[in-house]
Coordinates of C-alpha atoms and ligand atoms in Angstrom, one line a residue:
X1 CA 105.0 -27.1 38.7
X2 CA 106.2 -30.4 40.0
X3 CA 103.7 -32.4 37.7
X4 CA 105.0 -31.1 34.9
X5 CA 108.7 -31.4 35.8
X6 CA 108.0 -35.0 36.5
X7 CA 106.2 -35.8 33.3
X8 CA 109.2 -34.2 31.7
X9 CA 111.4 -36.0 33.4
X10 CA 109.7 -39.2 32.6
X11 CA 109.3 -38.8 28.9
X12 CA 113.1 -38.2 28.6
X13 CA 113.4 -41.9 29.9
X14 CA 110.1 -43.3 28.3
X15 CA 110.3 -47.5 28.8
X16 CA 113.2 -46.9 31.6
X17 CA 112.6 -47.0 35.0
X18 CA 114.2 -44.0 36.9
X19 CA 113.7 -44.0 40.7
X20 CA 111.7 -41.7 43.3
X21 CA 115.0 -41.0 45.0
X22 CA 116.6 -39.5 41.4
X23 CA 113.6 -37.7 40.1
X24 CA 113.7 -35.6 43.5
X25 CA 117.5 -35.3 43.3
X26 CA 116.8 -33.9 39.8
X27 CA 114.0 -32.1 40.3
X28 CA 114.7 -30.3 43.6
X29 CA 111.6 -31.3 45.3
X30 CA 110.5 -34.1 48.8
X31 CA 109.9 -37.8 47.3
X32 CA 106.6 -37.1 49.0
X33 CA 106.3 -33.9 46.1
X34 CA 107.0 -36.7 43.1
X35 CA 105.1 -39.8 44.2
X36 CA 102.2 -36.8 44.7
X37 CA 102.8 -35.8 40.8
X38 CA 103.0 -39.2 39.7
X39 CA 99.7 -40.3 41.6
X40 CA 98.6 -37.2 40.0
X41 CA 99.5 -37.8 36.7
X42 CA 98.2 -41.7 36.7
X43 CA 94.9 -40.1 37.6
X44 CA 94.4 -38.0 34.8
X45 CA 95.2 -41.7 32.6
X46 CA 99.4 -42.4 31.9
X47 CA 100.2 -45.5 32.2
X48 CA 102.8 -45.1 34.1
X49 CA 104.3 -48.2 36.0
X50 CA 105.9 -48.5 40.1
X51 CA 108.0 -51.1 40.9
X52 CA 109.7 -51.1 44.1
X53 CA 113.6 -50.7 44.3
X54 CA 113.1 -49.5 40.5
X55 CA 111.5 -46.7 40.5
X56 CA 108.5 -44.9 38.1
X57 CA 108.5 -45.9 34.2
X58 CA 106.2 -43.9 31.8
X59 CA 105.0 -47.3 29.5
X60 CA 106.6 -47.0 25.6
X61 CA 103.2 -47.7 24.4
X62 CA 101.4 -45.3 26.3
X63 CA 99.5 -43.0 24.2
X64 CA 98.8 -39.6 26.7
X65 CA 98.6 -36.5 24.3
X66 CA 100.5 -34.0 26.8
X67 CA 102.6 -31.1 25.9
X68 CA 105.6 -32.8 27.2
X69 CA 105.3 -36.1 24.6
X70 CA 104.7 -33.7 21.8
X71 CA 108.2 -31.4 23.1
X72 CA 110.0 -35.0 23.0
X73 CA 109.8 -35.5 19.0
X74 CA 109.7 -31.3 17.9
X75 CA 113.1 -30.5 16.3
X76 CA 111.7 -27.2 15.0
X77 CA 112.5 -23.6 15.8
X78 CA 109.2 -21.7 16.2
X79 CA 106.3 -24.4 15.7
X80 CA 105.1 -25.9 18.7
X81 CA 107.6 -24.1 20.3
X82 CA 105.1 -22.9 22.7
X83 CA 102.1 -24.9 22.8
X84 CA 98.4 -25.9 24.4
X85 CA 97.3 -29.4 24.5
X86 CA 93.6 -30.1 25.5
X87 CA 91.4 -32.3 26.8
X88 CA 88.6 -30.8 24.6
X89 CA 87.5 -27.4 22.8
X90 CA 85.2 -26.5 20.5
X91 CA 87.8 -26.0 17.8
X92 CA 91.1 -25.7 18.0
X93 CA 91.0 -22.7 15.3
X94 CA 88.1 -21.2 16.6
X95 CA 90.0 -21.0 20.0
X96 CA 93.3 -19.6 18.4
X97 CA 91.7 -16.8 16.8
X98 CA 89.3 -15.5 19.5
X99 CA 91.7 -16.5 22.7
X100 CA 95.0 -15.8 21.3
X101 CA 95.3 -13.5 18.4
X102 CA 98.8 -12.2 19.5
X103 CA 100.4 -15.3 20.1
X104 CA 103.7 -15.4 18.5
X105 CA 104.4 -17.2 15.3
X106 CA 103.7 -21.3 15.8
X107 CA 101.8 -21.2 18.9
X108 CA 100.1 -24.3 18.6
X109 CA 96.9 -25.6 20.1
X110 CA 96.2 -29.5 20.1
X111 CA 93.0 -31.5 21.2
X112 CA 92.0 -34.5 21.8
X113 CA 88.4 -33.8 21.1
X114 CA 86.1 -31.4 19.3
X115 CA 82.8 -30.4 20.1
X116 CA 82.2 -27.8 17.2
X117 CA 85.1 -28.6 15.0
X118 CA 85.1 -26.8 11.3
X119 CA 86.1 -28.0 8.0
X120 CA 86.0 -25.8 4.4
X121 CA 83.1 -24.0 3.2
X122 CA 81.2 -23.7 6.5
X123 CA 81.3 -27.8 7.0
X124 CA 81.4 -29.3 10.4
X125 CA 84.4 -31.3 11.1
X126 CA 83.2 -35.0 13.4
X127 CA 86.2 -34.7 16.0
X128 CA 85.0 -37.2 18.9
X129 CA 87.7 -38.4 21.5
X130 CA 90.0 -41.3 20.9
X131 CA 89.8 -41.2 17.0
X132 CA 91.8 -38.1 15.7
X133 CA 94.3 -35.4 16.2
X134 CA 92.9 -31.7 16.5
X135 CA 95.7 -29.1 16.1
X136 CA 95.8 -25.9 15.4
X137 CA 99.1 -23.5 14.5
X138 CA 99.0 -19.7 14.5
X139 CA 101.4 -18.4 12.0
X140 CA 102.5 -15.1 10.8
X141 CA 103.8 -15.2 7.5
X142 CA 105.0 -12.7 5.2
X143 CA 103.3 -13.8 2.4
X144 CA 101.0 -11.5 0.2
X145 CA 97.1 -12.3 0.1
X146 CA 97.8 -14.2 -2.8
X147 CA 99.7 -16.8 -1.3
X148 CA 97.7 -17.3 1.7
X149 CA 96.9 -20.8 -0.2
X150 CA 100.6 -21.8 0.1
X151 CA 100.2 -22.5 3.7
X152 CA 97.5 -24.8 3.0
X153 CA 99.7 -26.6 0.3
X154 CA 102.7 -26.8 2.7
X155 CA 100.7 -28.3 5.3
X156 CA 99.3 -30.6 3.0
X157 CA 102.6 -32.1 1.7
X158 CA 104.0 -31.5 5.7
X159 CA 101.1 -34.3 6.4
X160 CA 101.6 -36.8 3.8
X161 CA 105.9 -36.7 4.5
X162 CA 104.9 -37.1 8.4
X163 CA 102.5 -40.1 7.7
X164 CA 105.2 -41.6 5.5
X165 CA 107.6 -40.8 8.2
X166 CA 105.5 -42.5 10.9
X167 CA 103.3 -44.9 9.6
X168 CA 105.4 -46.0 6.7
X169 CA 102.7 -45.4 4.0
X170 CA 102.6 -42.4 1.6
X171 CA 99.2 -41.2 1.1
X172 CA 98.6 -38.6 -1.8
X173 CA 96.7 -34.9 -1.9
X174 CA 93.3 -34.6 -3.4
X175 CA 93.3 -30.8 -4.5
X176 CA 93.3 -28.5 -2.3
X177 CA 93.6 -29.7 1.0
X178 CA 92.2 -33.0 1.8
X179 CA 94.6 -36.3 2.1
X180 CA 93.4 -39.3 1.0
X181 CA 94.5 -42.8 0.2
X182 CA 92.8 -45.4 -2.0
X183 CA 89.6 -43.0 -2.3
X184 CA 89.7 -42.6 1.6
X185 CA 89.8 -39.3 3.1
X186 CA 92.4 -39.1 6.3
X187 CA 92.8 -35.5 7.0
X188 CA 91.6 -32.5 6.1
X189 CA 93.4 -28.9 6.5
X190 CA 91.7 -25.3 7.1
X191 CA 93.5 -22.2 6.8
X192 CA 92.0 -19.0 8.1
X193 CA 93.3 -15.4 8.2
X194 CA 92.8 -12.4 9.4
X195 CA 93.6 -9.7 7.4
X196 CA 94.3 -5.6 8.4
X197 CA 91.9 -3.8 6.6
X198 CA 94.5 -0.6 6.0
X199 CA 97.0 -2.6 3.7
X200 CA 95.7 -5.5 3.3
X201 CA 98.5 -7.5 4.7
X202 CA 98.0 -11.3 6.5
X203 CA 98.2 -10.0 10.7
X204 CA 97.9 -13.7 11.1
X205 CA 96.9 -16.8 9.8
X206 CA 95.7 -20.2 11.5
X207 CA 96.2 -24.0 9.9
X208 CA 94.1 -26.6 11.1
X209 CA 94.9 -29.8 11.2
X210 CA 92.6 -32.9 11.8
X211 CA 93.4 -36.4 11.3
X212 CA 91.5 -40.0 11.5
X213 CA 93.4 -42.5 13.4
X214 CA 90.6 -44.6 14.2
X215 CA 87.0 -45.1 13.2
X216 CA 84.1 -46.3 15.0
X217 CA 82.5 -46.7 11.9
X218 CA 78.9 -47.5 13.5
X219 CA 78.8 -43.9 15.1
X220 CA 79.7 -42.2 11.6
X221 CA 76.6 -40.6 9.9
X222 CA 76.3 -42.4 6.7
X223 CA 77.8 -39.2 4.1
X224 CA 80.9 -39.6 6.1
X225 CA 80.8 -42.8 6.2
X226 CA 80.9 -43.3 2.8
X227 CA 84.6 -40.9 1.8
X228 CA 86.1 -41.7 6.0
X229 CA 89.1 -43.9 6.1
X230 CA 91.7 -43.6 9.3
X231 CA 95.6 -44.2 9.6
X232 CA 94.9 -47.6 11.0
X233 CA 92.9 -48.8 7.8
X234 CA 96.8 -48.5 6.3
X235 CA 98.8 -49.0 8.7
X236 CA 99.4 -51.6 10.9
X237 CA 101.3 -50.4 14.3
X238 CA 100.3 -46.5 14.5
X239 CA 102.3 -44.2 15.9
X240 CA 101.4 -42.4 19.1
X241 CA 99.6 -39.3 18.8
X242 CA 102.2 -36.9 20.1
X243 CA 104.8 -38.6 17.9
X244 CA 102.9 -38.1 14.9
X245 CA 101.7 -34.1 16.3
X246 CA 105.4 -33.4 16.4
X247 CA 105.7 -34.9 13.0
X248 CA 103.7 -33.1 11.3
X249 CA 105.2 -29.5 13.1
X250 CA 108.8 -30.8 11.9
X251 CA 107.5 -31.1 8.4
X252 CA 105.4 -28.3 8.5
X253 CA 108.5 -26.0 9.6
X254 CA 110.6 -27.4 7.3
X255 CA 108.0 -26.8 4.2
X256 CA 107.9 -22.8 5.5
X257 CA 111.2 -22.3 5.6
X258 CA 111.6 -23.8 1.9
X259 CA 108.7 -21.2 1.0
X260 CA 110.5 -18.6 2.7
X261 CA 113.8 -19.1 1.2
X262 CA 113.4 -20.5 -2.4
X263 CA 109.9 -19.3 -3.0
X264 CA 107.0 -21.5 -4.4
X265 CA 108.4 -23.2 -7.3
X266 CA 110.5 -26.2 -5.2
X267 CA 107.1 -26.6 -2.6
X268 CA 104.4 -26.7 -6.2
X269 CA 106.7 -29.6 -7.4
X270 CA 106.3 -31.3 -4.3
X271 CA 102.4 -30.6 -4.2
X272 CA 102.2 -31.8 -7.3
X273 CA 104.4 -34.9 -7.3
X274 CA 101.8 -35.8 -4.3
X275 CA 98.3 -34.8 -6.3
X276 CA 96.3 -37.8 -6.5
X277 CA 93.6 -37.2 -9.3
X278 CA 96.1 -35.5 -12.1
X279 CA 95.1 -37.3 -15.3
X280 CA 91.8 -38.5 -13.9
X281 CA 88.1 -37.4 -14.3
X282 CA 86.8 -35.6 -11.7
X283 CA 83.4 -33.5 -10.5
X284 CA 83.8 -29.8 -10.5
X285 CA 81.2 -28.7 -7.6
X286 CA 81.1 -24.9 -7.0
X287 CA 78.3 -23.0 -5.8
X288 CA 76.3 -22.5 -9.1
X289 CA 78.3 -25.0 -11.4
X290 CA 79.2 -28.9 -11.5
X291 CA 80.6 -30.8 -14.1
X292 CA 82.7 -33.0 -15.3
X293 CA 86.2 -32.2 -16.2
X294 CA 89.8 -33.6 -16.3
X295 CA 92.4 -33.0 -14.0
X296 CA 95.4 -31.8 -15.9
X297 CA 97.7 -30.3 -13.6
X298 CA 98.3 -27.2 -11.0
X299 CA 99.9 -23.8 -11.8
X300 CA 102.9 -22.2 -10.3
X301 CA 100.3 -20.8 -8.0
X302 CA 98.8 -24.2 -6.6
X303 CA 95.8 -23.6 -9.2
X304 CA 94.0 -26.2 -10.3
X305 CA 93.9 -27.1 -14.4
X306 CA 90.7 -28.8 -15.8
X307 CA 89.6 -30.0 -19.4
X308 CA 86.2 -29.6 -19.4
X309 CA 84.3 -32.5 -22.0
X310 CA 83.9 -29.6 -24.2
X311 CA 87.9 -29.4 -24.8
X312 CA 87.6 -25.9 -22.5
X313 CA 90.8 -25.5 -20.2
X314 CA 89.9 -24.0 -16.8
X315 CA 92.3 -22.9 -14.2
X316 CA 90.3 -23.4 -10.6
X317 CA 91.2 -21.2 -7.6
X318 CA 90.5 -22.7 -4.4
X319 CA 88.0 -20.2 -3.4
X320 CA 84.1 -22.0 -3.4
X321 CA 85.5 -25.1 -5.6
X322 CA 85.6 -28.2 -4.4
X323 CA 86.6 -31.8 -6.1
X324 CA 85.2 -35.2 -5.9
X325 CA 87.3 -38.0 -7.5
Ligands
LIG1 C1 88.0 -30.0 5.8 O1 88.2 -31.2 5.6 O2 87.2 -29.3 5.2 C2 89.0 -29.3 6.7 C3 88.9 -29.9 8.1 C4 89.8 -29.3 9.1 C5 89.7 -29.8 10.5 C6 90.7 -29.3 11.4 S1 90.7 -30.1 13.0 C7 91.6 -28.9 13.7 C8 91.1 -27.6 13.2 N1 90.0 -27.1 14.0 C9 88.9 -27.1 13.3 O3 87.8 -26.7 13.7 N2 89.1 -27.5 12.0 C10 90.5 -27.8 11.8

């Protein structure tokens, strides 16, 4: 479609100006055909810029989550390789696994909003427009039952090196899945899988991603109020969304290949290097139990290792666990 082609073509040149004349050289289609797309696509909210005798110029600064911005910054092989970006969904992993359970490995879905998005032990997830980024990757790994959690831990670290990478601060990994910095949660990660019932084996798996940019702190219902933070609490130019969606799919793609080739020794050290409550005191809240225990260190199978006040050591799956620093 010409829209797309002309979005394409734009984002190659973000900030330059490139003229009607060229982009219908380039694109094979009538100036009337681009100046339709463009009118098109500044409808639907790019800031995209006319100046006669220059031409069209998509602005640097504009911010437009669109499957061609996100293509601009993805260096990877499979993730994001083919890819759905939405105005809104309910979830983004709800919508991978009943819409597209055959997709090929790293078909992603991204949002802008979510109207029924879902975090760890049946939580809801607040995904409102103009704050986060809601994405979704299908994945199908060859990785026993077992390890399903090591998707989860790759991710996790994938997150913290693309925030480093694009908002120039490190933040750290509060066990299992949840980044935080300075005692403010920024993202949170779900893995889900389905599973063939003959053998056993992962058919597929889905991360989801979702990550505060902004906060309108007024809306928030007080509990998340309380543990919320956002990139821009840390971070003083952000990065645009698709730059840090494409981020995050680099890393992510780098961390599975390193679980693929070397195993889950080089990607634990990593996790663990990034942990942020090792050597602290922290609440153990599972279903039946909570107490106080301290954080000692993960296994070689992303396990968690707690003193308990009596001098007990406990080794925590992720299962029904969670942590509260
Ligand atoms: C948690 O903090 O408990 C995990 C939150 C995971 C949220 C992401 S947003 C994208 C994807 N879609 C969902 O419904 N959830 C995940």
């Amino acid at each position: 479609m010409v829209r797309e082609e002309v979005l394409a073509a734009l984002e190659r040149r973000r900030g330059d100006y490139i003229s009607g004349e060229t982009l219908a050289e380039q694109l094979g289609v009538s100036r009337a055909a681009v100046w339709k797309a463009i009118a098109r696509l500044r409808a639907e909210g790019l800031c995209i810029d006319a100046v006669p005798g220059s031409g069209y110029q998509l602005r640097a600064s504009d911010d437009s989550l669109t499957e061609a911005a996100v293509r601009t910054g993805l260096h990877t092989e499979a993730l994001g390789r083919r890819l759905l970006v939405l105005r809104e969904t309910d979830s983004t992993n709800t919508l991978l696994k009943r819409a597209y359970p055959t997709a090929p490995h790293g078909f992603t879905v991204i949002a802008e909003q979510q109207t029924a998005g879902r975090g760890r032990l049946g939580r809801s997830f607040l995904s409102p427009p103009g704050s986060g980024l809601y994405m979704s990757m299908l994945l199908r790994p060859s990785l026993p039952l077992s390890h399903l959690n090591f998707l989860t831990i790759t991710t996790a670290v994938a997150v913290c090196r693309a925030v480093e990478e694009t908002c120039g601060f490190m933040p750290g990994i509060k066990w299992v899945n949840d980044i935080f910095m300075e005692g403010k949660k920024l993202c949170g990660i779900l893995t889900e899988a389905s599973i063939e019932g003959e053998t056993g084996s992962v058919d597929f798996a889905v991360v989801g991603v979702g990550i505060n940019l902004w906060l309108d702190r007024d809306n928030l219902p007080s509990e998340v109020r309380q543990v919320a933070g956002c990139l821009a609490d840390f971070c003083a130019a952000l990065p645009r969304r698709a730059i840090l969606a494409s981020a995050i799919l680099n890393q992510i793609e780098d961390g599975y290949k390193l679980l693929c080739t070397e195993g889950t020794g080089p990607l634990i050290a990593q996790y663990r290097s990034l942990l942020c409550m090792l050597g602290r005191p922290v609440q153990v809240v599972g279903p039946y139990v909570s107490y106080t225990a301290d954080a000692l260190d993960v296994d070689e199978n992303g396990h968690l290792l707690v003193r308990t006040e009596s001098g007990e050591i406990r080794t925590l799956s992720t299962g029904e666990i969670s942590i509260r620093l």
